[in-house]
Coordinates of C-alpha atoms in Angstrom, one line a residue:
X1420 CA -34.6 -14.1 14.1
X1421 CA -34.8 -16.4 17.4
X1422 CA -32.9 -19.5 17.6
X1423 CA -32.2 -21.5 14.7
X1424 CA -31.1 -25.0 13.7
X1425 CA -27.4 -25.1 12.1
X1426 CA -27.5 -28.7 11.4
X1427 CA -26.0 -29.6 7.5
X1428 CA -25.8 -25.9 6.5
X1429 CA -24.3 -25.1 3.1
X1430 CA -21.3 -22.8 3.7
X1431 CA -20.9 -19.4 2.0
X1432 CA -17.9 -17.6 1.0
X1433 CA -17.8 -13.8 0.1
X1434 CA -13.8 -13.3 0.7
X1435 CA -11.9 -15.4 -2.2
X1436 CA -11.8 -15.4 -6.1
X1437 CA -14.6 -13.8 -7.9
X1438 CA -15.4 -16.7 -10.1
X1439 CA -15.9 -18.7 -6.3
X1440 CA -17.1 -15.9 -4.2
X1441 CA -21.1 -16.6 -3.5
X1442 CA -21.1 -13.4 -2.1
X1443 CA -20.6 -9.2 -2.9
X1444 CA -21.4 -6.9 -0.4
X1445 CA -20.2 -2.9 -1.0
X1446 CA -20.8 -0.2 1.1
X1447 CA -20.9 3.3 -0.2
X1448 CA -19.8 5.8 2.6
X1449 CA -20.9 9.1 0.7
X1450 CA -24.0 7.8 -0.1
X1451 CA -24.6 6.2 3.1
X1452 CA -26.2 2.5 1.6
X1453 CA -25.0 -0.7 0.8
X1454 CA -25.1 -2.8 -2.9
X1455 CA -25.0 -6.7 -2.3
X1456 CA -24.6 -9.1 -5.3
X1457 CA -25.2 -12.8 -4.9
X1458 CA -24.2 -15.6 -7.4
X1459 CA -27.5 -17.2 -6.9
X1460 CA -26.9 -20.4 -9.0
X1461 CA -23.9 -21.5 -7.3
X1462 CA -25.6 -20.8 -3.6
X1463 CA -28.7 -22.7 -4.6
X1464 CA -26.7 -25.7 -6.0
X1465 CA -24.6 -25.6 -2.8
X1466 CA -28.1 -25.6 -0.5
X1467 CA -29.6 -28.5 -2.7
X1468 CA -26.7 -30.5 -2.4
X1469 CA -26.9 -30.2 1.4
X1470 CA -30.9 -30.4 1.7
X1471 CA -32.9 -31.9 -0.7
X1472 CA -36.1 -31.5 -1.9
X1473 CA -36.3 -28.0 -0.4
X1474 CA -39.2 -25.9 -1.0
X1475 CA -37.7 -22.8 -2.7
X1476 CA -40.4 -20.6 -2.4
X1477 CA -40.7 -20.8 1.6
X1478 CA -37.3 -20.6 1.7
X1479 CA -36.1 -17.1 2.8
X1480 CA -33.1 -15.0 2.4
X1481 CA -32.2 -12.7 5.3
X1482 CA -29.1 -10.2 5.3
X1483 CA -27.8 -9.2 8.5
X1484 CA -26.2 -5.3 9.1
X1485 CA -24.0 -4.7 12.3
X1486 CA -21.6 -3.3 14.0
X1487 CA -21.3 -4.1 17.9
X1488 CA -24.2 -4.8 19.8
X1489 CA -26.3 -2.7 16.9
X1490 CA -28.1 -5.4 14.8
X1491 CA -30.3 -4.5 11.5
X1492 CA -31.8 -7.5 9.5
X1493 CA -33.1 -7.0 5.6
X1494 CA -35.5 -9.4 3.8
X1495 CA -34.1 -10.5 0.1
X1496 CA -37.0 -12.5 -0.9
X1497 CA -37.3 -16.3 -1.4
X1498 CA -34.8 -18.7 -3.2
X1499 CA -37.4 -19.2 -5.9
X1500 CA -37.5 -15.4 -5.9
X1501 CA -34.2 -13.8 -4.6
X1502 CA -33.6 -10.0 -4.8
X1503 CA -30.5 -8.7 -4.9
X1504 CA -28.2 -6.6 -7.3
X1505 CA -26.4 -7.6 -10.5
X1506 CA -22.6 -6.9 -11.8
X1507 CA -22.8 -8.9 -15.0
X1508 CA -19.7 -8.0 -17.8
X1509 CA -18.6 -4.5 -16.5
X1510 CA -22.5 -3.8 -16.0
X1511 CA -23.8 -2.8 -12.4
X1512 CA -27.8 -2.8 -11.8
X1513 CA -29.6 -2.3 -8.7
X1514 CA -33.1 -3.7 -7.6
X1515 CA -34.9 -1.3 -5.9
X1516 CA -36.7 -3.4 -3.7
X1517 CA -33.8 -3.5 -1.2
X1518 CA -34.0 -1.4 1.7
X1519 CA -30.1 -0.5 2.0
X1520 CA -30.0 2.7 3.7
X1521 CA -27.3 2.8 6.5
X1522 CA -28.4 6.2 7.9
X1523 CA -28.9 4.7 11.2
X1524 CA -25.4 3.1 11.6
X1525 CA -21.8 4.7 10.9
X1526 CA -21.0 3.1 7.2
X1527 CA -17.3 3.2 7.8
X1528 CA -17.8 0.2 10.4
X1529 CA -20.5 -1.6 9.2
X1530 CA -20.4 -5.5 8.7
X1531 CA -22.7 -8.1 6.9
X1532 CA -23.6 -11.9 6.9
X1533 CA -26.3 -13.5 4.7
X1534 CA -28.3 -16.3 6.7
X1535 CA -31.0 -18.5 4.3
X1536 CA -33.3 -19.8 6.0
X1537 CA -36.5 -22.8 5.7
X1538 CA -39.9 -22.0 7.0
X1539 CA -39.3 -23.9 9.9
X1540 CA -36.2 -22.2 11.6
X1541 CA -33.3 -24.2 10.1
X1542 CA -30.5 -22.5 8.5
X1543 CA -29.6 -24.2 5.0
X1544 CA -26.8 -21.7 4.1
X1545 CA -25.0 -18.9 5.9
X1546 CA -21.9 -17.1 5.3
X1547 CA -19.1 -15.8 8.4
X1548 CA -19.1 -12.3 9.0
X1549 CA -18.6 -10.1 6.0
X1550 CA -16.4 -6.9 5.7
X1551 CA -17.7 -5.2 3.1
X1552 CA -15.7 -3.3 0.3
X1553 CA -15.9 0.7 1.2
X1554 CA -16.2 2.8 -1.6
X1555 CA -17.4 6.2 -2.4
X1556 CA -19.7 5.7 -4.6
X1557 CA -21.4 2.5 -6.5
X1558 CA -19.5 3.3 -10.2
X1559 CA -16.6 2.4 -8.4
X1560 CA -17.9 -1.3 -7.8
X1561 CA -15.9 -3.1 -10.8
X1562 CA -12.9 -0.9 -9.7
X1563 CA -12.6 -2.0 -6.1
X1564 CA -13.5 -5.9 -7.3
X1565 CA -10.8 -6.0 -9.6
X1566 CA -8.0 -4.4 -6.9
X1567 CA -8.5 -6.7 -4.5
X1568 CA -6.3 -8.0 -2.5
X1569 CA -6.5 -10.7 -0.5
X1570 CA -6.3 -10.5 3.4
X1571 CA -3.4 -12.3 5.4
X1572 CA -6.0 -14.3 7.2
X1573 CA -9.8 -14.8 7.6
X1574 CA -11.7 -15.1 9.9
X1575 CA -14.7 -17.6 10.7
X1576 CA -17.4 -18.3 13.5
X1577 CA -17.6 -22.0 13.8
X1578 CA -19.6 -24.1 15.7
X1579 CA -17.0 -27.1 16.0
X1580 CA -14.4 -25.3 18.5
X1581 CA -14.5 -26.0 22.1
X1582 CA -12.2 -22.9 23.3
X1583 CA -13.7 -18.9 22.7
X1584 CA -11.1 -18.8 19.7
X1585 CA -8.5 -20.9 18.4
X1586 CA -6.2 -21.2 14.9
X1587 CA -6.4 -23.0 12.0
X1588 CA -6.8 -23.5 8.1
X1589 CA -9.8 -24.2 5.9
X1590 CA -9.6 -26.7 3.1
X1591 CA -7.0 -28.4 5.0
X1592 CA -7.7 -31.5 2.3
X1593 CA -6.2 -29.4 -0.3
X1594 CA -2.9 -27.6 0.2
X1595 CA -3.0 -25.4 -2.7
X1596 CA -6.4 -23.9 -1.4
X1597 CA -5.6 -23.8 2.6
X1598 CA -6.4 -20.4 3.5
X1599 CA -5.2 -19.2 7.6
X1600 CA -7.7 -18.7 9.5
X1601 CA -9.0 -17.3 13.2
X1602 CA -11.9 -19.4 14.6
X1603 CA -14.6 -17.8 17.1
X1604 CA -17.1 -20.0 19.3
X1605 CA -20.2 -19.3 17.8
X1606 CA -21.9 -19.4 21.1
X1607 CA -19.8 -16.6 22.2
X1608 CA -20.0 -12.9 20.5
X1609 CA -16.3 -12.7 20.5
X1610 CA -16.2 -11.7 16.8
X1611 CA -18.1 -8.7 17.6
X1612 CA -16.8 -8.0 20.2
X1613 CA -13.5 -7.6 18.6
X1614 CA -15.1 -4.7 16.5
X1615 CA -15.7 -2.6 19.5
X1616 CA -12.5 -3.5 22.1
X1617 CA -9.2 -2.5 20.8
X1618 CA -8.0 -4.3 23.9
X1619 CA -9.3 -7.3 22.9
X1620 CA -8.4 -7.2 19.7
X1621 CA -5.2 -6.6 19.5
X1622 CA -4.6 -9.6 22.2
X1623 CA -6.6 -11.9 20.0
X1624 CA -4.9 -11.2 16.8
X1625 CA -1.8 -10.7 18.0
X1626 CA -1.3 -14.2 18.6
X1627 CA -3.3 -15.4 16.0
X1628 CA -0.9 -13.7 13.3
X1629 CA 2.5 -15.1 15.0
X1630 CA 1.1 -18.8 15.4
X1631 CA -0.5 -18.6 11.7
X1632 CA 3.0 -17.3 10.6
X1633 CA 4.5 -20.1 12.3
X1634 CA 2.6 -22.6 11.1
X1635 CA 2.9 -21.2 7.6
X1636 CA 6.8 -21.1 7.9
X1637 CA 6.7 -24.7 8.5
X1638 CA 4.2 -26.0 5.8
X1639 CA 5.2 -28.1 2.9
X1640 CA 4.1 -28.1 -0.7
X1641 CA 2.7 -24.8 -0.6
X1642 CA 4.0 -23.5 -3.3
X1643 CA 0.8 -23.2 -5.2
X1644 CA -1.3 -21.8 -2.9
X1645 CA -1.6 -18.2 -2.9
X1646 CA -3.1 -17.3 0.5
X1647 CA 0.3 -18.5 2.5
X1648 CA 2.4 -17.3 0.1
X1649 CA 1.2 -13.5 0.4
X1650 CA 1.4 -13.8 3.9
X1651 CA 4.7 -15.2 3.8
X1652 CA 6.0 -12.5 1.1
X1653 CA 4.1 -9.8 3.6
X1654 CA 6.6 -11.0 6.4
X1655 CA 9.4 -10.7 4.1
X1656 CA 8.7 -7.4 3.4
X1657 CA 8.2 -6.4 6.4
X1658 CA 11.7 -8.1 7.3
X1659 CA 13.3 -5.8 4.7
X1660 CA 13.6 -9.1 2.5
X1661 CA 14.8 -11.5 4.5
X1662 CA 13.7 -14.7 2.5
X1663 CA 11.6 -16.7 4.3
X1664 CA 12.7 -19.8 2.2
X1665 CA 16.2 -19.1 4.2
X1666 CA 14.2 -20.1 7.2
X1667 CA 12.4 -22.8 5.7
X1668 CA 15.9 -24.3 5.0
X1669 CA 17.3 -24.4 8.3
X1670 CA 14.1 -25.6 9.3
X1671 CA 14.8 -28.6 7.1
X1672 CA 18.3 -28.8 8.3
X1673 CA 17.7 -29.1 12.2
X1674 CA 15.7 -30.9 14.2
X1675 CA 12.1 -28.5 14.3
X1676 CA 11.7 -28.9 18.2
X1677 CA 15.1 -26.8 18.3
X1678 CA 14.5 -23.9 15.9
X1679 CA 10.9 -23.3 15.8
X1680 CA 10.9 -21.1 18.7
X1681 CA 14.8 -20.0 17.8
X1682 CA 16.0 -16.1 18.9
X1683 CA 16.1 -15.9 15.0
X1684 CA 12.6 -17.0 14.2
X1685 CA 11.4 -15.1 16.7
X1686 CA 13.1 -11.6 15.5
X1687 CA 11.4 -12.6 12.1
X1688 CA 7.7 -13.2 13.1
X1689 CA 7.9 -10.4 16.0
X1690 CA 9.0 -7.8 13.0
X1691 CA 5.9 -8.5 11.3
X1692 CA 3.8 -8.6 13.6
X1693 CA 5.1 -5.1 14.1
X1694 CA 4.2 -3.8 10.4
X1695 CA 0.9 -5.7 10.8
X1696 CA -0.3 -4.0 13.8
X1697 CA 1.6 -0.4 12.8
X1698 CA -0.5 -1.1 9.3
X1699 CA -3.4 -1.7 11.4
X1700 CA -3.0 1.2 13.8
X1701 CA -4.1 -1.7 15.9
X1702 CA -1.2 -0.3 18.4
X1703 CA -2.6 3.5 18.8
X1704 CA -6.3 2.3 19.1
X1705 CA -4.9 0.2 22.1
X1706 CA -3.2 2.9 24.1
X1707 CA -6.2 5.4 22.9
X1708 CA -8.6 3.0 24.7
X1709 CA -6.3 2.4 27.6
X1710 CA -6.5 6.0 27.9
X1711 CA -9.9 6.3 28.0
X1712 CA -10.3 3.8 30.7
X1713 CA -7.4 5.9 32.7
X1714 CA -9.3 8.6 32.1
X1715 CA -12.8 7.5 33.3
X1716 CA -11.1 6.4 36.8

């Protein structure tokens, strides 16, 4: 697609509640194809709010499909004539105009991104990297959507950070909707490299997990935030039911600088990280990658 201007783009979301989601992508590993559902009402409103008087007939929608260095681009029509699959009240229908084959890429480890541009190569809207829902056959889509689990934290490619990567919270103006996030510098390709380099993944995600959990522990007024509460619940289960409220009480009763890096806090966070890495099999992947390097030497 070449170099595009990202100024004032609308941000499209996929990893949130169904009623707030702009994009839904699923991949059938058996049929080796993908399905993309767009909420065009929400998308159009976002774009028109940021870019008034655009020509919808010449504003194109692109779906990027990638894995590491592999890139494939599918055009999904225009804002005035979009091309997408439809899921409405349990009824799922395919748009035959979509070239949905994933025969030339591993369907088990593929990612997507949606970009909408005008005819002057200005980005009107874009999503972050989309990790699809993996299913057997397309008929499973409704069940997968309903049973979707929230991730502990999200990842986002950002043009507003200066370090290669950083951590923080999206929607920090509203504590009920704050989302823990790893930010990747948009001028680098660390997000893609993490998909192929398990050593890099374990370094970044281990540090990010620990520091995001540490920040979640000291946040107040987040009882109604399902993302942060889900993160804290994961940590409790990883520590055999040790309640985060007990730790938070100690933080409120003691000078924060004296306890936030205490042995008890570190033990709680490290045990949570151990379970997280085990679930993702990151340590196994890291050791395998390290063994491959030693073998090559």
